[in-house]
mmCIF file of C-alpha atoms and ligand atoms in Angstrom:
data_model
loop_
_atom_site.group_PDB
_atom_site.id
_atom_site.type_symbol
_atom_site.label_atom_id
_atom_site.label_comp_id
_atom_site.label_asym_id
_atom_site.label_seq_id
_atom_site.Cartn_x
_atom_site.Cartn_y
_atom_site.Cartn_z
ATOM 1 C CA MET D 1 -21.241 -7.596 2.211
ATOM 2 C CA SER D 2 -24.228 -5.297 3.027
ATOM 3 C CA ALA D 3 -24.577 -2.193 1.604
ATOM 4 C CA ASP D 4 -24.811 0.112 4.829
ATOM 5 C CA ARG D 5 -21.507 -1.755 6.166
ATOM 6 C CA ALA D 6 -18.589 0.374 6.456
ATOM 7 C CA PRO D 7 -15.770 -1.503 5.165
ATOM 8 C CA PHE D 8 -13.191 -2.371 7.621
ATOM 9 C CA GLY D 9 -9.947 -2.980 7.096
ATOM 10 C CA VAL D 10 -6.822 -5.025 9.657
ATOM 11 C CA TYR D 11 -3.075 -4.343 8.611
ATOM 12 C CA ILE D 12 -0.495 -6.814 9.828
ATOM 13 C CA HIS D 13 2.864 -5.236 9.510
ATOM 14 C CA TRP D 14 6.092 -8.105 9.626
ATOM 15 C CA PRO D 15 8.657 -5.706 9.502
ATOM 16 C CA PHE D 16 11.812 -8.498 9.110
ATOM 17 C CA CYS D 17 13.551 -8.722 4.943
ATOM 18 C CA LEU D 18 16.759 -10.527 4.435
ATOM 19 C CA SER D 19 18.314 -7.288 3.219
ATOM 20 C CA LYS D 20 17.514 -4.120 2.693
ATOM 21 C CA CYS D 21 16.981 -2.716 -0.626
ATOM 22 C CA PRO D 22 18.878 0.852 -1.015
ATOM 23 C CA TYR D 23 15.899 2.615 -2.064
ATOM 24 C CA CYS D 24 13.576 1.754 0.584
ATOM 25 C CA ASP D 25 12.243 3.527 3.630
ATOM 26 C CA PHE D 26 9.773 1.372 5.256
ATOM 27 C CA ASN D 27 10.279 0.088 8.431
ATOM 28 C CA SER D 28 11.622 -3.023 7.276
ATOM 29 C CA HIS D 29 14.805 -4.710 9.355
ATOM 30 C CA VAL D 30 17.338 -7.550 8.625
ATOM 31 C CA ARG D 31 18.336 -9.922 11.592
ATOM 32 C CA HIS D 32 20.840 -12.684 11.582
ATOM 33 C CA ALA D 33 19.293 -14.890 14.241
ATOM 34 C CA ALA D 34 16.156 -16.538 13.564
ATOM 35 C CA ILE D 35 12.536 -14.940 14.188
ATOM 36 C CA ASP D 36 10.479 -15.958 17.659
ATOM 37 C CA GLU D 37 8.220 -16.106 15.356
ATOM 38 C CA ALA D 38 5.933 -17.873 18.284
ATOM 39 C CA ARG D 39 6.601 -15.308 20.355
ATOM 40 C CA PHE D 40 5.248 -13.007 18.010
ATOM 41 C CA VAL D 41 2.442 -14.586 17.760
ATOM 42 C CA ARG D 42 1.435 -14.324 21.251
ATOM 43 C CA ALA D 43 2.218 -10.410 20.504
ATOM 44 C CA PHE D 44 0.156 -9.900 17.759
ATOM 45 C CA GLU D 45 -2.481 -11.902 19.265
ATOM 46 C CA ALA D 46 -2.827 -9.222 22.117
ATOM 47 C CA GLU D 47 -2.229 -6.420 20.108
ATOM 48 C CA ILE D 48 -5.506 -7.956 18.539
ATOM 49 C CA ALA D 49 -7.276 -7.973 21.429
ATOM 50 C CA ALA D 50 -6.767 -5.221 22.725
ATOM 51 C CA THR D 51 -7.633 -2.949 19.475
ATOM 52 C CA ALA D 52 -10.728 -4.649 19.104
ATOM 53 C CA GLY D 53 -11.063 -3.855 22.344
ATOM 54 C CA ARG D 54 -11.082 -0.129 22.023
ATOM 55 C CA GLY D 55 -14.219 -0.119 18.933
ATOM 56 C CA GLY D 56 -15.978 -3.302 18.442
ATOM 57 C CA GLY D 57 -18.507 -4.506 16.806
ATOM 58 C CA ARG D 58 -16.890 -4.328 13.465
ATOM 59 C CA THR D 59 -16.825 -6.392 10.499
ATOM 60 C CA VAL D 60 -13.560 -6.735 8.975
ATOM 61 C CA SER D 61 -13.890 -6.601 5.248
ATOM 62 C CA THR D 62 -10.174 -7.033 4.525
ATOM 63 C CA ILE D 63 -6.837 -8.197 6.271
ATOM 64 C CA PHE D 64 -3.387 -7.019 4.301
ATOM 65 C CA PHE D 65 0.296 -8.105 5.991
ATOM 66 C CA GLY D 66 2.471 -6.013 4.638
ATOM 67 C CA GLY D 67 6.290 -5.410 5.262
ATOM 68 C CA GLY D 68 9.210 -5.676 5.253
ATOM 69 C CA THR D 69 8.408 -9.034 3.706
ATOM 70 C CA PRO D 70 5.336 -11.189 5.465
ATOM 71 C CA SER D 71 6.270 -14.155 2.890
ATOM 72 C CA LEU D 72 9.091 -14.740 5.156
ATOM 73 C CA MET D 73 6.736 -15.701 7.931
ATOM 74 C CA GLN D 74 5.660 -19.292 8.543
ATOM 75 C CA PRO D 75 1.982 -20.131 6.625
ATOM 76 C CA THR D 76 1.006 -21.463 10.581
ATOM 77 C CA THR D 77 2.249 -17.692 11.654
ATOM 78 C CA VAL D 78 -0.041 -16.130 9.365
ATOM 79 C CA GLY D 79 -3.148 -18.696 9.954
ATOM 80 C CA SER D 80 -2.694 -18.028 14.124
ATOM 81 C CA ILE D 81 -3.290 -14.262 12.830
ATOM 82 C CA LEU D 82 -6.310 -14.291 10.937
ATOM 83 C CA ASP D 83 -7.156 -16.937 13.757
ATOM 84 C CA ALA D 84 -6.618 -14.389 16.317
ATOM 85 C CA ILE D 85 -8.868 -12.248 14.026
ATOM 86 C CA GLY D 86 -11.660 -14.124 13.660
ATOM 87 C CA LYS D 87 -11.870 -14.389 17.266
ATOM 88 C CA HIS D 88 -11.798 -10.931 18.477
ATOM 89 C CA TRP D 89 -13.965 -9.183 15.209
ATOM 90 C CA THR D 90 -16.629 -10.527 12.708
ATOM 91 C CA VAL D 91 -14.820 -10.975 9.756
ATOM 92 C CA ALA D 92 -16.921 -11.278 6.705
ATOM 93 C CA PRO D 93 -17.584 -13.794 4.630
ATOM 94 C CA ASP D 94 -16.314 -12.097 1.311
ATOM 95 C CA VAL D 95 -13.111 -11.228 3.290
ATOM 96 C CA GLU D 96 -10.333 -10.356 0.981
ATOM 97 C CA VAL D 97 -7.078 -11.157 2.280
ATOM 98 C CA THR D 98 -3.502 -9.854 0.842
ATOM 99 C CA LEU D 99 -0.562 -11.311 1.467
ATOM 100 C CA GLU D 100 2.834 -8.991 0.254
ATOM 101 C CA ALA D 101 5.633 -11.136 -1.002
ATOM 102 C CA ASN D 102 9.044 -10.891 -2.053
ATOM 103 C CA PRO D 103 9.222 -13.001 -5.408
ATOM 104 C CA THR D 104 12.368 -15.872 -4.425
ATOM 105 C CA SER D 105 12.167 -19.402 -4.772
ATOM 106 C CA VAL D 106 11.953 -20.068 -1.424
ATOM 107 C CA GLU D 107 9.252 -17.679 -1.009
ATOM 108 C CA ALA D 108 7.165 -19.416 -3.328
ATOM 109 C CA ALA D 109 7.099 -22.406 -1.798
ATOM 110 C CA ARG D 110 5.562 -21.034 1.464
ATOM 111 C CA PHE D 111 2.409 -20.138 -1.258
ATOM 112 C CA ARG D 112 0.340 -22.796 -1.071
ATOM 113 C CA GLY D 113 0.103 -22.765 3.344
ATOM 114 C CA TYR D 114 -0.500 -19.086 2.924
ATOM 115 C CA ARG D 115 -3.491 -20.303 0.742
ATOM 116 C CA ALA D 116 -4.319 -23.258 3.234
ATOM 117 C CA ALA D 117 -4.153 -20.469 6.216
ATOM 118 C CA GLY D 118 -6.998 -17.914 4.448
ATOM 119 C CA VAL D 119 -5.109 -15.407 1.759
ATOM 120 C CA ASN D 120 -7.247 -15.051 -1.567
ATOM 121 C CA ARG D 121 -4.911 -12.594 -2.720
ATOM 122 C CA VAL D 122 -0.846 -12.255 -3.342
ATOM 123 C CA SER D 123 0.947 -8.629 -4.196
ATOM 124 C CA LEU D 124 4.154 -9.750 -5.725
ATOM 125 C CA GLY D 125 7.138 -7.393 -5.211
ATOM 126 C CA VAL D 126 8.853 -7.924 -9.164
ATOM 127 C CA GLN D 127 9.713 -4.679 -9.292
ATOM 128 C CA ALA D 128 11.670 -4.719 -12.829
ATOM 129 C CA LEU D 129 11.980 -7.768 -15.288
ATOM 130 C CA GLY D 130 15.183 -7.585 -16.358
ATOM 131 C CA ASP D 131 18.282 -8.960 -14.336
ATOM 132 C CA ALA D 132 20.320 -5.873 -14.237
ATOM 133 C CA ALA D 133 18.161 -3.687 -13.587
ATOM 134 C CA LEU D 134 17.050 -5.927 -10.522
ATOM 135 C CA ALA D 135 20.789 -6.523 -9.569
ATOM 136 C CA ALA D 136 20.912 -2.281 -9.933
ATOM 137 C CA LEU D 137 17.857 -1.861 -7.003
ATOM 138 C CA GLY D 138 19.666 -4.216 -5.342
ATOM 139 C CA ARG D 139 16.643 -6.710 -4.994
ATOM 140 C CA LEU D 140 17.852 -10.795 -4.235
ATOM 141 C CA HIS D 141 15.589 -12.477 -6.731
ATOM 142 C CA THR D 142 16.250 -12.852 -10.538
ATOM 143 C CA ALA D 143 13.548 -11.756 -13.398
ATOM 144 C CA ARG D 144 13.516 -15.983 -13.906
ATOM 145 C CA GLU D 145 12.668 -16.331 -9.960
ATOM 146 C CA ALA D 146 9.920 -14.075 -10.555
ATOM 147 C CA LEU D 147 8.383 -15.068 -12.961
ATOM 148 C CA ASP D 148 8.301 -18.463 -11.850
ATOM 149 C CA ALA D 149 7.011 -17.057 -8.775
ATOM 150 C CA LEU D 150 4.478 -15.335 -10.340
ATOM 151 C CA ALA D 151 3.131 -18.113 -12.553
ATOM 152 C CA LEU D 152 2.678 -20.361 -9.319
ATOM 153 C CA ALA D 153 1.214 -17.457 -7.853
ATOM 154 C CA ARG D 154 -1.735 -17.436 -10.484
ATOM 155 C CA SER D 155 -2.122 -21.428 -10.052
ATOM 156 C CA LEU D 156 -3.342 -21.077 -6.655
ATOM 157 C CA PHE D 157 -4.873 -17.630 -5.770
ATOM 158 C CA ASP D 158 -7.645 -15.680 -7.865
ATOM 159 C CA ARG D 159 -6.266 -12.578 -7.486
ATOM 160 C CA CYS D 160 -2.743 -11.275 -7.808
ATOM 161 C CA SER D 161 -0.695 -8.045 -8.565
ATOM 162 C CA PHE D 162 2.076 -7.330 -8.534
ATOM 163 C CA ASP D 163 4.532 -4.079 -8.256
ATOM 164 C CA LEU D 164 7.185 -2.515 -10.996
ATOM 165 C CA ILE D 165 9.001 0.257 -10.374
ATOM 166 C CA TYR D 166 10.291 2.913 -13.002
ATOM 167 C CA ALA D 167 11.793 6.054 -13.890
ATOM 168 C CA ARG D 168 15.436 3.948 -12.603
ATOM 169 C CA PRO D 169 18.093 5.879 -13.553
ATOM 170 C CA GLY D 170 18.973 5.907 -17.384
ATOM 171 C CA GLN D 171 15.354 4.095 -17.971
ATOM 172 C CA THR D 172 14.292 5.406 -21.452
ATOM 173 C CA ARG D 173 10.717 5.705 -23.187
ATOM 174 C CA ARG D 174 11.085 2.460 -25.461
ATOM 175 C CA GLU D 175 12.460 0.378 -22.497
ATOM 176 C CA TRP D 176 10.129 1.172 -20.216
ATOM 177 C CA GLN D 177 7.199 0.497 -22.917
ATOM 178 C CA ASP D 178 8.919 -2.862 -23.668
ATOM 179 C CA GLU D 179 8.894 -3.720 -20.160
ATOM 180 C CA LEU D 180 5.421 -2.794 -19.572
ATOM 181 C CA ARG D 181 4.078 -4.274 -22.488
ATOM 182 C CA ARG D 182 5.643 -7.649 -20.963
ATOM 183 C CA ALA D 183 3.818 -7.037 -17.253
ATOM 184 C CA LEU D 184 0.751 -6.341 -19.071
ATOM 185 C CA ALA D 185 0.823 -9.389 -20.976
ATOM 186 C CA LEU D 186 1.198 -11.736 -18.159
ATOM 187 C CA ALA D 187 -2.152 -10.640 -17.697
ATOM 188 C CA PRO D 188 -2.430 -9.663 -14.784
ATOM 189 C CA GLU D 189 -5.762 -8.047 -12.791
ATOM 190 C CA HIS D 190 -3.609 -5.461 -10.692
ATOM 191 C CA LEU D 191 -0.284 -3.998 -11.135
ATOM 192 C CA SER D 192 1.637 -1.088 -9.122
ATOM 193 C CA LEU D 193 3.802 1.315 -11.051
ATOM 194 C CA TYR D 194 5.786 3.601 -8.561
ATOM 195 C CA GLN D 195 8.187 5.571 -9.806
ATOM 196 C CA LEU D 196 11.876 5.721 -7.911
ATOM 197 C CA THR D 197 11.416 7.803 -5.398
ATOM 198 C CA VAL D 198 14.744 9.415 -3.433
ATOM 199 C CA GLU D 199 13.859 8.567 0.135
ATOM 200 C CA ASP D 200 15.753 10.164 2.545
ATOM 201 C CA GLY D 201 18.159 8.165 4.899
ATOM 202 C CA THR D 202 18.252 5.656 2.496
ATOM 203 C CA PRO D 203 21.662 4.481 0.740
ATOM 204 C CA PHE D 204 20.431 5.726 -2.796
ATOM 205 C CA SER D 205 19.648 9.370 -1.355
ATOM 206 C CA ALA D 206 23.905 9.479 -0.483
ATOM 207 C CA LEU D 207 24.360 8.123 -3.937
ATOM 208 C CA HIS D 208 21.743 10.655 -5.645
ATOM 209 C CA ALA D 209 23.779 13.811 -3.058
ATOM 210 C CA ALA D 210 26.807 12.518 -4.759
ATOM 211 C CA GLY D 211 25.708 13.104 -8.217
ATOM 212 C CA ARG D 212 26.264 9.434 -8.864
ATOM 213 C CA LEU D 213 22.256 8.135 -8.772
ATOM 214 C CA VAL D 214 20.861 10.104 -11.896
ATOM 215 C CA LEU D 215 17.308 9.563 -12.119
ATOM 216 C CA PRO D 216 14.933 10.925 -15.588
ATOM 217 C CA ASP D 217 14.399 14.939 -14.969
ATOM 218 C CA GLU D 218 11.136 16.254 -14.418
ATOM 219 C CA GLU D 219 9.908 16.668 -18.152
ATOM 220 C CA ALA D 220 11.224 12.369 -18.426
ATOM 221 C CA SER D 221 9.542 11.395 -15.628
ATOM 222 C CA ARG D 222 6.265 12.755 -16.574
ATOM 223 C CA ALA D 223 6.703 11.678 -19.848
ATOM 224 C CA LEU D 224 6.887 7.871 -18.601
ATOM 225 C CA TYR D 225 3.973 8.568 -16.289
ATOM 226 C CA ASP D 226 1.609 9.533 -19.087
ATOM 227 C CA LEU D 227 2.872 6.057 -21.281
ATOM 228 C CA THR D 228 2.134 3.862 -18.131
ATOM 229 C CA GLN D 229 -1.372 6.009 -17.910
ATOM 230 C CA GLU D 230 -1.458 5.200 -21.707
ATOM 231 C CA THR D 231 -0.209 1.736 -22.340
ATOM 232 C CA CYS D 232 -2.286 0.348 -18.898
ATOM 233 C CA ALA D 233 -4.951 1.782 -20.331
ATOM 234 C CA ALA D 234 -5.304 0.675 -23.512
ATOM 235 C CA ALA D 235 -4.512 -2.678 -21.891
ATOM 236 C CA GLY D 236 -7.696 -2.916 -19.793
ATOM 237 C CA LEU D 237 -5.946 -1.992 -16.798
ATOM 238 C CA PRO D 238 -7.262 2.086 -16.183
ATOM 239 C CA ALA D 239 -5.902 3.945 -13.065
ATOM 240 C CA TYR D 240 -7.916 3.957 -9.917
ATOM 241 C CA GLU D 241 -5.232 5.880 -7.953
ATOM 242 C CA ILE D 242 -2.251 7.544 -9.089
ATOM 243 C CA SER D 243 0.193 4.386 -8.986
ATOM 244 C CA ASN D 244 -2.204 1.460 -8.975
ATOM 245 C CA HIS D 245 -3.788 -0.179 -12.051
ATOM 246 C CA ALA D 246 -6.838 -2.647 -12.096
ATOM 247 C CA ARG D 247 -9.380 -4.499 -14.371
ATOM 248 C CA PRO D 248 -12.415 -2.637 -13.514
ATOM 249 C CA GLY D 249 -13.972 -4.585 -10.048
ATOM 250 C CA ALA D 250 -10.445 -5.637 -9.535
ATOM 251 C CA GLU D 251 -8.992 -3.129 -6.880
ATOM 252 C CA CYS D 252 -7.601 -3.556 -4.317
ATOM 253 C CA ARG D 253 -10.058 -3.448 -1.354
ATOM 254 C CA HIS D 254 -7.262 -2.940 1.316
ATOM 255 C CA ASN D 255 -6.237 0.357 -0.288
ATOM 256 C CA LEU D 256 -9.598 1.123 -0.764
ATOM 257 C CA VAL D 257 -10.262 1.377 2.653
ATOM 258 C CA TYR D 258 -7.082 3.873 3.428
ATOM 259 C CA TRP D 259 -8.123 6.406 0.356
ATOM 260 C CA ARG D 260 -12.242 6.363 0.555
ATOM 261 C CA TYR D 261 -10.826 7.005 3.893
ATOM 262 C CA HIS D 262 -12.623 4.500 6.183
ATOM 263 C CA GLU D 263 -11.770 2.538 9.504
ATOM 264 C CA TYR D 264 -8.682 0.308 9.639
ATOM 265 C CA ALA D 265 -6.550 -1.317 12.469
ATOM 266 C CA GLY D 266 -3.104 -0.837 12.492
ATOM 267 C CA ILE D 267 -1.370 -4.056 14.667
ATOM 268 C CA GLY D 268 2.525 -5.051 14.451
ATOM 269 C CA PRO D 269 5.821 -3.030 14.660
ATOM 270 C CA GLY D 270 4.896 0.540 12.884
ATOM 271 C CA ALA D 271 1.919 0.345 11.982
ATOM 272 C CA HIS D 272 -0.843 3.057 11.335
ATOM 273 C CA GLY D 273 -4.464 2.695 12.278
ATOM 274 C CA ARG D 274 -7.177 5.365 12.213
ATOM 275 C CA LEU D 275 -10.157 3.955 14.608
ATOM 276 C CA GLU D 276 -13.490 5.664 15.288
ATOM 277 C CA VAL D 277 -13.370 5.501 19.183
ATOM 278 C CA GLU D 278 -16.811 7.617 21.028
ATOM 279 C CA GLY D 279 -17.491 9.284 17.944
ATOM 280 C CA THR D 280 -14.074 10.259 17.479
ATOM 281 C CA ARG D 281 -11.794 9.514 14.341
ATOM 282 C CA ARG D 282 -8.280 8.574 16.374
ATOM 283 C CA ALA D 283 -4.933 8.589 14.310
ATOM 284 C CA THR D 284 -2.495 5.266 16.274
ATOM 285 C CA ALA D 285 0.942 4.419 15.614
ATOM 286 C CA THR D 286 2.907 1.713 17.450
ATOM 287 C CA GLU D 287 6.424 1.205 18.543
ATOM 288 C CA LYS D 288 8.557 0.837 14.961
ATOM 289 C CA GLU D 289 11.598 -1.249 16.562
ATOM 290 C CA PRO D 290 10.397 -4.631 16.265
ATOM 291 C CA GLU D 291 12.283 -5.861 19.674
ATOM 292 C CA ALA D 292 10.872 -2.558 21.754
ATOM 293 C CA TRP D 293 7.557 -3.282 20.335
ATOM 294 C CA LEU D 294 7.427 -6.887 21.294
ATOM 295 C CA ALA D 295 8.782 -5.363 24.829
ATOM 296 C CA ARG D 296 6.011 -3.271 24.855
ATOM 297 C CA VAL D 297 3.066 -5.342 24.054
ATOM 298 C CA GLU D 298 4.291 -7.960 26.260
ATOM 299 C CA SER D 299 4.437 -5.292 29.737
ATOM 300 C CA VAL D 300 1.252 -3.259 28.179
ATOM 301 C CA GLY D 301 -0.611 -5.415 26.323
ATOM 302 C CA HIS D 302 -0.671 -2.656 22.994
ATOM 303 C CA GLY D 303 2.477 -1.314 20.900
ATOM 304 C CA LEU D 304 0.596 2.310 21.013
ATOM 305 C CA VAL D 305 2.686 5.027 20.858
ATOM 306 C CA THR D 306 0.802 7.043 19.646
ATOM 307 C CA ASP D 307 -3.058 7.839 19.867
ATOM 308 C CA GLU D 308 -4.558 10.614 19.201
ATOM 309 C CA ALA D 309 -7.829 11.971 18.622
ATOM 310 C CA LEU D 310 -7.775 14.722 15.088
ATOM 311 C CA THR D 311 -9.727 17.576 14.610
ATOM 312 C CA ARG D 312 -12.515 18.292 12.184
ATOM 313 C CA ALA D 313 -9.804 20.201 10.494
ATOM 314 C CA GLU D 314 -7.437 17.384 10.633
ATOM 315 C CA THR D 315 -9.851 14.390 9.506
ATOM 316 C CA ALA D 316 -11.280 16.872 6.569
ATOM 317 C CA ASP D 317 -7.031 17.062 5.326
ATOM 318 C CA GLU D 318 -6.826 14.090 5.873
ATOM 319 C CA PHE D 319 -9.706 12.447 3.916
ATOM 320 C CA LEU D 320 -8.910 14.779 1.045
ATOM 321 C CA LEU D 321 -5.467 13.732 0.746
ATOM 322 C CA MET D 322 -6.268 9.850 1.281
ATOM 323 C CA GLY D 323 -9.195 10.710 -1.728
ATOM 324 C CA LEU D 324 -8.191 12.894 -4.255
ATOM 325 C CA ARG D 325 -5.460 10.410 -4.974
ATOM 326 C CA LEU D 326 -8.489 8.026 -7.199
ATOM 327 C CA ALA D 327 -9.514 8.512 -10.205
ATOM 328 C CA GLU D 328 -13.031 8.312 -8.855
ATOM 329 C CA GLY D 329 -12.797 11.231 -6.292
ATOM 330 C CA ILE D 330 -14.038 12.629 -3.532
ATOM 331 C CA ASP D 331 -18.020 13.749 -2.626
ATOM 332 C CA PRO D 332 -17.438 17.221 -1.640
ATOM 333 C CA ALA D 333 -21.224 16.311 0.663
ATOM 334 C CA ARG D 334 -18.906 14.644 2.859
ATOM 335 C CA TYR D 335 -16.117 17.186 2.607
ATOM 336 C CA ARG D 336 -18.074 19.468 4.549
ATOM 337 C CA ALA D 337 -20.229 16.659 6.852
ATOM 338 C CA LEU D 338 -16.272 16.306 8.380
ATOM 339 C CA ALA D 339 -14.782 19.635 8.585
ATOM 340 C CA GLY D 340 -18.138 21.194 9.208
ATOM 341 C CA CYS D 341 -18.023 23.592 6.147
ATOM 342 C CA PRO D 342 -18.261 23.256 2.361
ATOM 343 C CA LEU D 343 -14.800 23.682 0.308
ATOM 344 C CA ASP D 344 -13.896 26.765 -0.896
ATOM 345 C CA GLN D 345 -15.340 27.463 -4.136
ATOM 346 C CA ALA D 346 -13.160 30.131 -5.095
ATOM 347 C CA ARG D 347 -10.053 27.928 -5.036
ATOM 348 C CA ILE D 348 -11.817 25.422 -6.860
ATOM 349 C CA ALA D 349 -12.648 27.937 -9.280
ATOM 350 C CA ALA D 350 -9.296 28.330 -9.742
ATOM 351 C CA LEU D 351 -7.653 25.222 -9.820
ATOM 352 C CA ALA D 352 -9.862 24.088 -12.432
ATOM 353 C CA GLY D 353 -8.987 26.828 -14.406
ATOM 354 C CA PHE D 354 -5.489 25.465 -14.217
ATOM 355 C CA GLY D 355 -7.338 22.144 -15.704
ATOM 356 C CA PHE D 356 -5.876 20.437 -12.195
ATOM 357 C CA ILE D 357 -9.467 19.452 -10.871
ATOM 358 C CA GLU D 358 -12.854 18.702 -12.699
ATOM 359 C CA THR D 359 -16.291 17.981 -10.867
ATOM 360 C CA SER D 360 -17.869 14.612 -12.437
ATOM 361 C CA ALA D 361 -21.957 14.575 -13.542
ATOM 362 C CA ASP D 362 -22.586 13.220 -10.639
ATOM 363 C CA GLY D 363 -20.800 16.247 -8.262
ATOM 364 C CA ARG D 364 -17.697 14.614 -7.271
ATOM 365 C CA LEU D 365 -14.466 16.813 -7.551
ATOM 366 C CA ARG D 366 -11.363 14.571 -8.827
ATOM 367 C CA VAL D 367 -7.877 15.559 -10.238
ATOM 368 C CA THR D 368 -6.933 15.426 -13.703
ATOM 369 C CA HIS D 369 -4.601 13.391 -15.920
ATOM 370 C CA ARG D 370 -3.119 16.826 -15.627
ATOM 371 C CA GLY D 371 -3.416 17.644 -11.901
ATOM 372 C CA PHE D 372 -2.060 14.150 -10.740
ATOM 373 C CA PRO D 373 1.670 15.160 -10.869
ATOM 374 C CA VAL D 374 1.044 18.199 -9.101
ATOM 375 C CA LEU D 375 -1.316 16.184 -6.873
ATOM 376 C CA ASP D 376 0.493 17.277 -4.081
ATOM 377 C CA ALA D 377 0.065 21.081 -4.669
ATOM 378 C CA VAL D 378 -3.289 20.440 -5.079
ATOM 379 C CA VAL D 379 -4.261 19.288 -2.145
ATOM 380 C CA ALA D 380 -2.463 21.714 -0.298
ATOM 381 C CA ASP D 381 -4.149 24.363 -1.774
ATOM 382 C CA LEU D 382 -8.104 22.835 -1.545
ATOM 383 C CA ALA D 383 -6.871 21.975 2.322
ATOM 384 C CA ALA D 384 -9.132 23.886 5.160
HETATM 385 C C1 LIG S 401 6.200 -2.315 1.562
HETATM 386 S S1 LIG S 401 7.302 -2.666 0.038
HETATM 387 C C2 LIG S 401 7.971 -3.765 -0.225
HETATM 388 C C3 LIG S 401 6.912 -5.070 -0.798
HETATM 389 C C4 LIG S 401 7.698 -6.256 -0.620
HETATM 390 N N1 LIG S 401 9.001 -6.526 0.288
HETATM 391 C C5 LIG S 401 9.281 -6.244 -1.502
HETATM 392 O O1 LIG S 401 10.311 -5.359 -1.740
HETATM 393 O O2 LIG S 401 8.905 -6.562 -2.741
HETATM 394 C C6 LIG S 401 5.869 -2.165 -1.586
HETATM 395 C C7 LIG S 401 6.331 -1.812 -2.266
HETATM 396 O O3 LIG S 401 7.108 -0.303 -2.742
HETATM 397 C C8 LIG S 401 7.554 -0.008 -3.904
HETATM 398 N N2 LIG S 401 8.438 0.831 -3.295
HETATM 399 C C9 LIG S 401 9.355 0.749 -1.309
HETATM 400 N N3 LIG S 401 10.321 1.838 -1.937
HETATM 401 C C10 LIG S 401 10.172 2.442 -3.074
HETATM 402 C C11 LIG S 401 10.879 3.701 -3.502
HETATM 403 N N4 LIG S 401 11.905 3.747 -3.150
HETATM 404 N N5 LIG S 401 10.803 3.785 -4.854
HETATM 405 C C12 LIG S 401 9.570 3.591 -5.618
HETATM 406 N N6 LIG S 401 8.410 2.131 -4.955
HETATM 407 C C13 LIG S 401 9.400 1.933 -3.642
HETATM 408 C C14 LIG S 401 8.585 -1.248 -4.121
HETATM 409 O O4 LIG S 401 7.578 -1.715 -5.588
HETATM 410 C C15 LIG S 401 7.438 -2.122 -3.100
HETATM 411 O O5 LIG S 401 7.491 -3.343 -3.600
HETATM 412 S S1 LIG S 402 11.856 -2.591 -0.553
HETATM 413 FE FE1 LIG S 402 10.887 -4.990 0.288
HETATM 414 S S2 LIG S 402 12.791 -6.244 0.493
HETATM 415 FE FE2 LIG S 402 13.283 -4.567 0.118
HETATM 416 S S3 LIG S 402 13.690 -3.887 2.026
HETATM 417 FE FE3 LIG S 402 11.882 -2.888 1.673
HETATM 418 S S4 LIG S 402 10.335 -3.662 2.602
HETATM 419 FE FE4 LIG S 402 11.989 -5.160 2.285
#
C-alpha cells in the first residue's frame, strides 16, 4: 500500500448465531429455519454497490466479517461477498481479510473454504480455556474443541487471533494468570482480552441485578487488568489498544482503521460506517433486524436507516474517543484540523497532573497506564 493512500475498511455483518450467549448484546439473532444465504448474498451485493456508488474511488485495505457468527456462512457466501467488493472498489494487493469464527468443530471444517475464498486472517472467539468457565458463559464449545480449532486455524492462516473474556465471576488473580500464560504459550500473534461487561437487557444483567452474578469489584478488576498488561508485555504482545495485544506489526489493521479514525463502509444488518461524502464525514447505520434489512435492501437498494452529516465538533470528539484507546495516542494537530480549534491546554495540564495523560517525545497525546481504567472520564474531559 502506498504511504499517501489512507486506509479504507469494509465491515460486513453476519447477524446470526446458533444460540445467544447470556452476556452478549451484539446484533445477533437465532433462527430455527435455514437461512437463505443466496438471498442474503444478493442483498449484500446490492448494498456494496450502493455504498461504493456514494463515495467511490477508495482502495480497500481491510475487510472484516464480524457478527454474529460469520463462521456459520458457507465459504461460497464469503467468496461472493468478496467478489462484489472487488467489483465495486479497487482492492489493495495486500488487503487484510479477517473472519470472526466460533471455535466449534463444525465451523472449523469450513476454514479451508474460507482460505480458498480469500480470507487471510481468523479471529476465534475462544473466551475461556476451561470447560466449567465456558459452560458458565453459555458457550456451545469445549476447551478441547477451541484448541483444536485454533491449531487448525494456525496451520491454514498466516495470521490468527483469539478472544478471551476475563474478570469472570469468582475468577482469582492466580487462575487468570495461569489461563493467560496458557493462552500466550499457544503463541498467537494477536490476542483480544476483554473484561466481562454486564450489558443492559442481557440475561447476565438480570442475574447481576438479582445478586446471582457477582463480578470482581473495582479493585480486583484493576488488579486483573494490570496483571494482563504486564503478562502480555513480558511475552512480547504489548497492548496496542485497551483490550488488544499484538506482536509489533501484527496489529489488526482493520480495527486500526476505526481507532485511527479513517473511513470505513458498514455493510449488512446493523452495520455502522463512517464515510466522507462531498467533503463531509457522515455517520451511517443500517437496519438491525435481519429480515427487515433484507426487505429494505430489496425495495430501496440499501439498508440505511441513519445517514447523518457530523459537525466538526462531533467529528473531533469521535476522533478523540477512538484515538485515545490506542497506546500510540493521537496527533493534536489532526484534532485541531478536525475541530477547527486546538485542544484545551488547561485541561491537558490538569489531566497530566493526575498522571492520566502524557505527551510523547514526538508530540502525540496519549493516555497512560494509570489513565486507561478511567478512559471514558478522560475523553469526556477533553472533548469539545
Ligand atoms: C462480535 S463478538 C463475538 C464473536 C463470536 N460470535 C464469538 O462469540 O466467538 C466479539 C467478542 O466480544 C467479546 N464480548 C462480547 N460480549 C462481551 C461482554 N459482555 N463482555 C466482555 N466481552 C464480550 C467476546 O470476547 C467476543 O469474542
Ligand atoms: S458472543 Fe458471539 S456467539 Fe455469542 S451471541 Fe454474541 S455474537 Fe453470538
